[in-house]
Tab-separated table of C-alpha atoms in Angstrom:
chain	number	residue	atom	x	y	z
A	1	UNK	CA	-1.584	22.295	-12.021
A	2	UNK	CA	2.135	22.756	-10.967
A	3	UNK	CA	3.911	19.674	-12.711
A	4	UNK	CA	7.568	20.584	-11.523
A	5	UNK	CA	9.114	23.443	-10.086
A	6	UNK	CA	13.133	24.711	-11.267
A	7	UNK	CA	14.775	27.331	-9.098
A	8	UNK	CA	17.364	27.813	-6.072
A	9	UNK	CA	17.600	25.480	-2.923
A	10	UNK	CA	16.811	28.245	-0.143
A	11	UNK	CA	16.483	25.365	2.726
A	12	UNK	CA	16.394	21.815	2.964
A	13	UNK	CA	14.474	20.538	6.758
A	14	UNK	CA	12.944	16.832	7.710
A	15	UNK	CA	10.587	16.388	5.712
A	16	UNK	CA	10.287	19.560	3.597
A	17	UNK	CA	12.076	21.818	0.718
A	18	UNK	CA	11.975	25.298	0.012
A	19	UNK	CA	12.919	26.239	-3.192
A	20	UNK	CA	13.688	30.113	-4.602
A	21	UNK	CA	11.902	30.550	-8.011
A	22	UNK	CA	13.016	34.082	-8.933
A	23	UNK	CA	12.585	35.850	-5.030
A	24	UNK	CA	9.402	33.645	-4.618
A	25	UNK	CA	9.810	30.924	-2.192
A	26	UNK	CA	7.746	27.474	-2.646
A	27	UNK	CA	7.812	25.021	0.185
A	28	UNK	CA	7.480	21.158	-0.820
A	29	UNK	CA	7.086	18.047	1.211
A	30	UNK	CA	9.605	15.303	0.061
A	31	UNK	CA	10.868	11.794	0.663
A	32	UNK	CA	13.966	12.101	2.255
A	33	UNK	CA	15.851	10.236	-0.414
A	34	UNK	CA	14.492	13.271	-2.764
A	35	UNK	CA	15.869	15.667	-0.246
A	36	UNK	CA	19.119	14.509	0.391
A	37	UNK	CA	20.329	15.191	-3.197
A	38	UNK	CA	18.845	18.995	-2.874
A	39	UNK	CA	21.854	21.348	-2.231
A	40	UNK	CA	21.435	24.634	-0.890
A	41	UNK	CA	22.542	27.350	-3.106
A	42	UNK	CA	22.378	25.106	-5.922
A	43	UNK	CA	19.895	25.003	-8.788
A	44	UNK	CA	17.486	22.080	-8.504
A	45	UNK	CA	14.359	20.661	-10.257
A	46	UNK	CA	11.257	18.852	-9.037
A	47	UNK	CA	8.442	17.032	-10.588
A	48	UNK	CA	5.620	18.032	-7.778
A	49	UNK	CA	2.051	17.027	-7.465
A	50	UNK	CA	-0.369	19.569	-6.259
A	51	UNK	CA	-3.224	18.766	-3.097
A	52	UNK	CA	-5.912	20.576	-3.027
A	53	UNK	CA	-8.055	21.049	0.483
A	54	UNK	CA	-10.756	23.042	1.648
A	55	UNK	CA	-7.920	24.678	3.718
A	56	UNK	CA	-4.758	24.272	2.198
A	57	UNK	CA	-2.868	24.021	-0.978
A	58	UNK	CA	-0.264	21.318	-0.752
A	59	UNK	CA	3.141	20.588	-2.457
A	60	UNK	CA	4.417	16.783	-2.901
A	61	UNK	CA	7.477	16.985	-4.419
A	62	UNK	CA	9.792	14.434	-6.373
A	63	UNK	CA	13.314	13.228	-8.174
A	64	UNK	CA	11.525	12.207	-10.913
A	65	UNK	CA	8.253	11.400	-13.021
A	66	UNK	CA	8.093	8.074	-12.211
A	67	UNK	CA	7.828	8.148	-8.470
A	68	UNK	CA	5.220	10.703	-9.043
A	69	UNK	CA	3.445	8.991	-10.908
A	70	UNK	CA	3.347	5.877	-8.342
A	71	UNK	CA	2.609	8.507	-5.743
A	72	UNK	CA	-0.642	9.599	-7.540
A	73	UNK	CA	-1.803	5.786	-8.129
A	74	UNK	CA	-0.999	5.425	-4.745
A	75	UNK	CA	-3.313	8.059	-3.858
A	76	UNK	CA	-6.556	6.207	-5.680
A	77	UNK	CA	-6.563	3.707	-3.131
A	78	UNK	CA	-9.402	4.632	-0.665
A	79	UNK	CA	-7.634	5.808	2.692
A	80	UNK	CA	-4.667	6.328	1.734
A	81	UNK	CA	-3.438	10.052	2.063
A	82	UNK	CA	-0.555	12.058	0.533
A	83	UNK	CA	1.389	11.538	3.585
A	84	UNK	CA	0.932	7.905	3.414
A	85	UNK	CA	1.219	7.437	-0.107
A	86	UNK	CA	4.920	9.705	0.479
A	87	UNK	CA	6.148	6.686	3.377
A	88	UNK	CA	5.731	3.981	0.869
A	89	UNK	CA	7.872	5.680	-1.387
A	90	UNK	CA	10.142	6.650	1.241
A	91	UNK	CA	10.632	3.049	2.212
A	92	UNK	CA	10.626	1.905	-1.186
A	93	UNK	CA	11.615	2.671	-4.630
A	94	UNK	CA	8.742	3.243	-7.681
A	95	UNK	CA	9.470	0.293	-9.444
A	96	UNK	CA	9.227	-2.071	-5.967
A	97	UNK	CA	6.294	-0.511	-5.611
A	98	UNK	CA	5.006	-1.385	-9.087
A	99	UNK	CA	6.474	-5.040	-8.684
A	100	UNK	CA	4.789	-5.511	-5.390
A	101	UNK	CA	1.028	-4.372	-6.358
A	102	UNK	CA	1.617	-6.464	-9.957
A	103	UNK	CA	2.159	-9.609	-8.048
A	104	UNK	CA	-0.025	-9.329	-5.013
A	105	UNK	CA	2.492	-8.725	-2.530
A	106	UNK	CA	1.149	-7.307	0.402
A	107	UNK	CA	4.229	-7.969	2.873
A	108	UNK	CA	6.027	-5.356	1.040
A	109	UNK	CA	3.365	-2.390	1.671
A	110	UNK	CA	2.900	-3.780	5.692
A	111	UNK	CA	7.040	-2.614	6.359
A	112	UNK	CA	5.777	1.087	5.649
A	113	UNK	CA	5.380	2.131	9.140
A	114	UNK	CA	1.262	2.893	9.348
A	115	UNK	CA	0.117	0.465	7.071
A	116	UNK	CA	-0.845	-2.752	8.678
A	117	UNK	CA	-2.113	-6.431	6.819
A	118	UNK	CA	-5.954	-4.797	6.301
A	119	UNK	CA	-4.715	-1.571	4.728
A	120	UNK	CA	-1.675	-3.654	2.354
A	121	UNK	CA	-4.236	-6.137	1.390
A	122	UNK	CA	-6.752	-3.221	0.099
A	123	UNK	CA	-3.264	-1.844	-1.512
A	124	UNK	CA	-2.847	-4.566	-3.742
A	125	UNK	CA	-6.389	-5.106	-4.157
A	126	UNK	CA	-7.047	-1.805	-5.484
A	127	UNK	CA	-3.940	-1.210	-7.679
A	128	UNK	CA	-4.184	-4.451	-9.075
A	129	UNK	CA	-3.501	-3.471	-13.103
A	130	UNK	CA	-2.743	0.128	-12.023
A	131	UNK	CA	0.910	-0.381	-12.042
A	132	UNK	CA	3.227	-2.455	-14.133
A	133	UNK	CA	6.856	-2.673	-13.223
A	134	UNK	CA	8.848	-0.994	-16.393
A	135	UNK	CA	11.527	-4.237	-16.833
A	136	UNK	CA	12.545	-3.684	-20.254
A	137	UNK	CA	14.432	-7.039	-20.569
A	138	UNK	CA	13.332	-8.687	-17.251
A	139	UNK	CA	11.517	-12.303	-16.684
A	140	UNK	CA	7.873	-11.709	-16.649
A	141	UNK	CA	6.198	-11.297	-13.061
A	142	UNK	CA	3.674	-13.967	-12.170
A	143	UNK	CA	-0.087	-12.819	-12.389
A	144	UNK	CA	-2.224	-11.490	-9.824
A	145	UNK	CA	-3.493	-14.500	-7.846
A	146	UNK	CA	-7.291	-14.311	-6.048
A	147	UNK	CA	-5.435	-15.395	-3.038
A	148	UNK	CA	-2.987	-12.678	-2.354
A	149	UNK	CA	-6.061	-10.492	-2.594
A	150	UNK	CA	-8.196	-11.630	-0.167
A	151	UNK	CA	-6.281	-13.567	2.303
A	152	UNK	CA	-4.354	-11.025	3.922
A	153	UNK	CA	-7.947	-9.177	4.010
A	154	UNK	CA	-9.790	-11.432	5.840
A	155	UNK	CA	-6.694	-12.778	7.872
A	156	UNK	CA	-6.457	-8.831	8.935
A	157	UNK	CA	-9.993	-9.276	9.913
A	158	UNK	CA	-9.625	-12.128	12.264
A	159	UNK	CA	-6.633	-11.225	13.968
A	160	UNK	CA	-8.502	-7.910	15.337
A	161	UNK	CA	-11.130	-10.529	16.731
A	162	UNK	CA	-8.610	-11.550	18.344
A	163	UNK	CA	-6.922	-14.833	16.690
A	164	UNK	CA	-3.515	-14.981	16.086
A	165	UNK	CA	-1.944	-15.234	12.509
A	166	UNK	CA	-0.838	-18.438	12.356
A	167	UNK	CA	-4.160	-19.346	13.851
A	168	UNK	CA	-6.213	-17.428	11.414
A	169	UNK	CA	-4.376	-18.328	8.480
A	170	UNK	CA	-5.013	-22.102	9.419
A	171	UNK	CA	-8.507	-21.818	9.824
A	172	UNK	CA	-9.357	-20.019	6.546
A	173	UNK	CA	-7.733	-23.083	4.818
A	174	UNK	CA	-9.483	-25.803	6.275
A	175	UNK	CA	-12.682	-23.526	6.105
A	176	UNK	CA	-12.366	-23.494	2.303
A	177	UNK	CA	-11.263	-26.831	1.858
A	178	UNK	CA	-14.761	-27.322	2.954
A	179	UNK	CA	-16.331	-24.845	0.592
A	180	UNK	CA	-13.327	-24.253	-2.399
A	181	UNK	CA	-15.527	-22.186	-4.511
A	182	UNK	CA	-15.392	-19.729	-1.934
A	183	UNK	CA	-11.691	-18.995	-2.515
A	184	UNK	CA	-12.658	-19.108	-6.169
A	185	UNK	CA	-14.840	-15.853	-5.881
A	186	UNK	CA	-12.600	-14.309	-3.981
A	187	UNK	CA	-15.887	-12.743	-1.328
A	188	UNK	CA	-13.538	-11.144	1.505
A	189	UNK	CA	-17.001	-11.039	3.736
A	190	UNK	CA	-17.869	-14.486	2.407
A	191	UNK	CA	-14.673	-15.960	3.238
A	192	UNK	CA	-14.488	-14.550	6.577
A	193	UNK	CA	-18.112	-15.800	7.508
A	194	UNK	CA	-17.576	-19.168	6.686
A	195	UNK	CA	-14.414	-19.486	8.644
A	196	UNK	CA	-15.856	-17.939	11.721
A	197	UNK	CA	-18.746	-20.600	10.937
A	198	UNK	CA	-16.280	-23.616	10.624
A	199	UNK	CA	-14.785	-22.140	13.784
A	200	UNK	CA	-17.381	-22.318	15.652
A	201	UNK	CA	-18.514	-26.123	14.737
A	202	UNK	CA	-15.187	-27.211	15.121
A	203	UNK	CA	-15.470	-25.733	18.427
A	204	UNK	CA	-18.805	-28.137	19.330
A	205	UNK	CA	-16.995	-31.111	17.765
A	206	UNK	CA	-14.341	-30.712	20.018
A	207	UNK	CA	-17.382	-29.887	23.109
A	208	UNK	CA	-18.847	-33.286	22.006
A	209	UNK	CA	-15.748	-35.083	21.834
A	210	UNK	CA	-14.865	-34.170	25.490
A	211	UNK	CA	-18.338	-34.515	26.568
A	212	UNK	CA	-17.802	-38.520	25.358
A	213	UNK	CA	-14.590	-38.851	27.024
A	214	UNK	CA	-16.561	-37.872	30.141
């Protein structure tokens, strides 16, 4: 494993660095917060993380150890790629990152172009207890709740059936105040089924109450 790389900046692009370690040239992909403080000419050091594919060997490189380290969590969380995993922290800073999977926050992931509710909710879901902001000193952030699990899952779910997010978000709520122990468990297919069930007999009340009128 290559854990950082030391050597000459030979080019700085977009999205990638090239740097010169002793006449050998090593290309790395980079947030561009990472590359703007590379100077060409000058002697520069970066933590990297290494990807291996069938076809390719792949350079991720950072500032420091700590956004590579968020980058590899990142990278546990099933479809999310290196490329993905490099937006988030090219959007956001490690320790916003760590703040926003410790507390459930799935808004923050959805302003990373790419990643929509669905993919933020599975985010959170799957880092929960991965990453813990560093706040030497800081107030303690709140605990994971159930909700900001699952919600934005199954909310994600209805609105690609076609019901708005207001709508959807409405519905789940009166759908467990029915059945609370559902929201208890936390059962994203549960929840969702029982919604789309209260959905549709609030649909036949409504059937029978015009059917009265008439």
């Amino acid at each position: 494993m290559i854990s950082f790389l030391r050597g000459t900046v030979a080019h700085v692009g977009l999205s990638t660095a090239v740097i010169d370690l002793n006449g050998a040239g090593m290309s790395v992909f980079a947030t561009p917060q990472t590359l703007g403080h590379l100077k060409l000419g000058e002697e520069a050091k970066l933590f990297t993380s290494l990807i291996v594919r069938e076809d390719s060997l792949t350079l991720f490189g950072f500032a420091d150890d700590d956004e590579r380290e968020v980058f590899d969590v990142l990278l546990s969380v099933s479809g999310v790629g290196p490329r993905l995993a490099l937006a988030v922290l090219a959007v956001h800073e490690p320790e916003a990152i760590r703040v926003a999977a410790h507390t459930g926050d799935s808004k923050t992931f959805t302003k990373v172009p790419g990643i929509g509710p669905k993919v933020a909710g599975r985010i959170v879901l799957e880092l929960a207890g991965k990453l813990v902001p560093h706040g030497t000193g800081a107030a303690p952030t709140p605990a994971l709740s159930a909700e900001t699990v699952w919600k934005p899952q199954v909310v994600a779910a209805m609105t690609s059936l076609g019901w708005s997010e207001k709508d959807a978000t409405g519905s789940i709520d009166k759908a467990l105040a029915d059945s609370p122990g559902l929201a208890e468990d936390g059962n994203v297919a549960q929840i969702l089924r029982a919604t789309l069930r209260w959905l549709g007999q609030d649909g036949a009340r409504a059937g029978n109450r015009v059917g009265s009128r008439g």
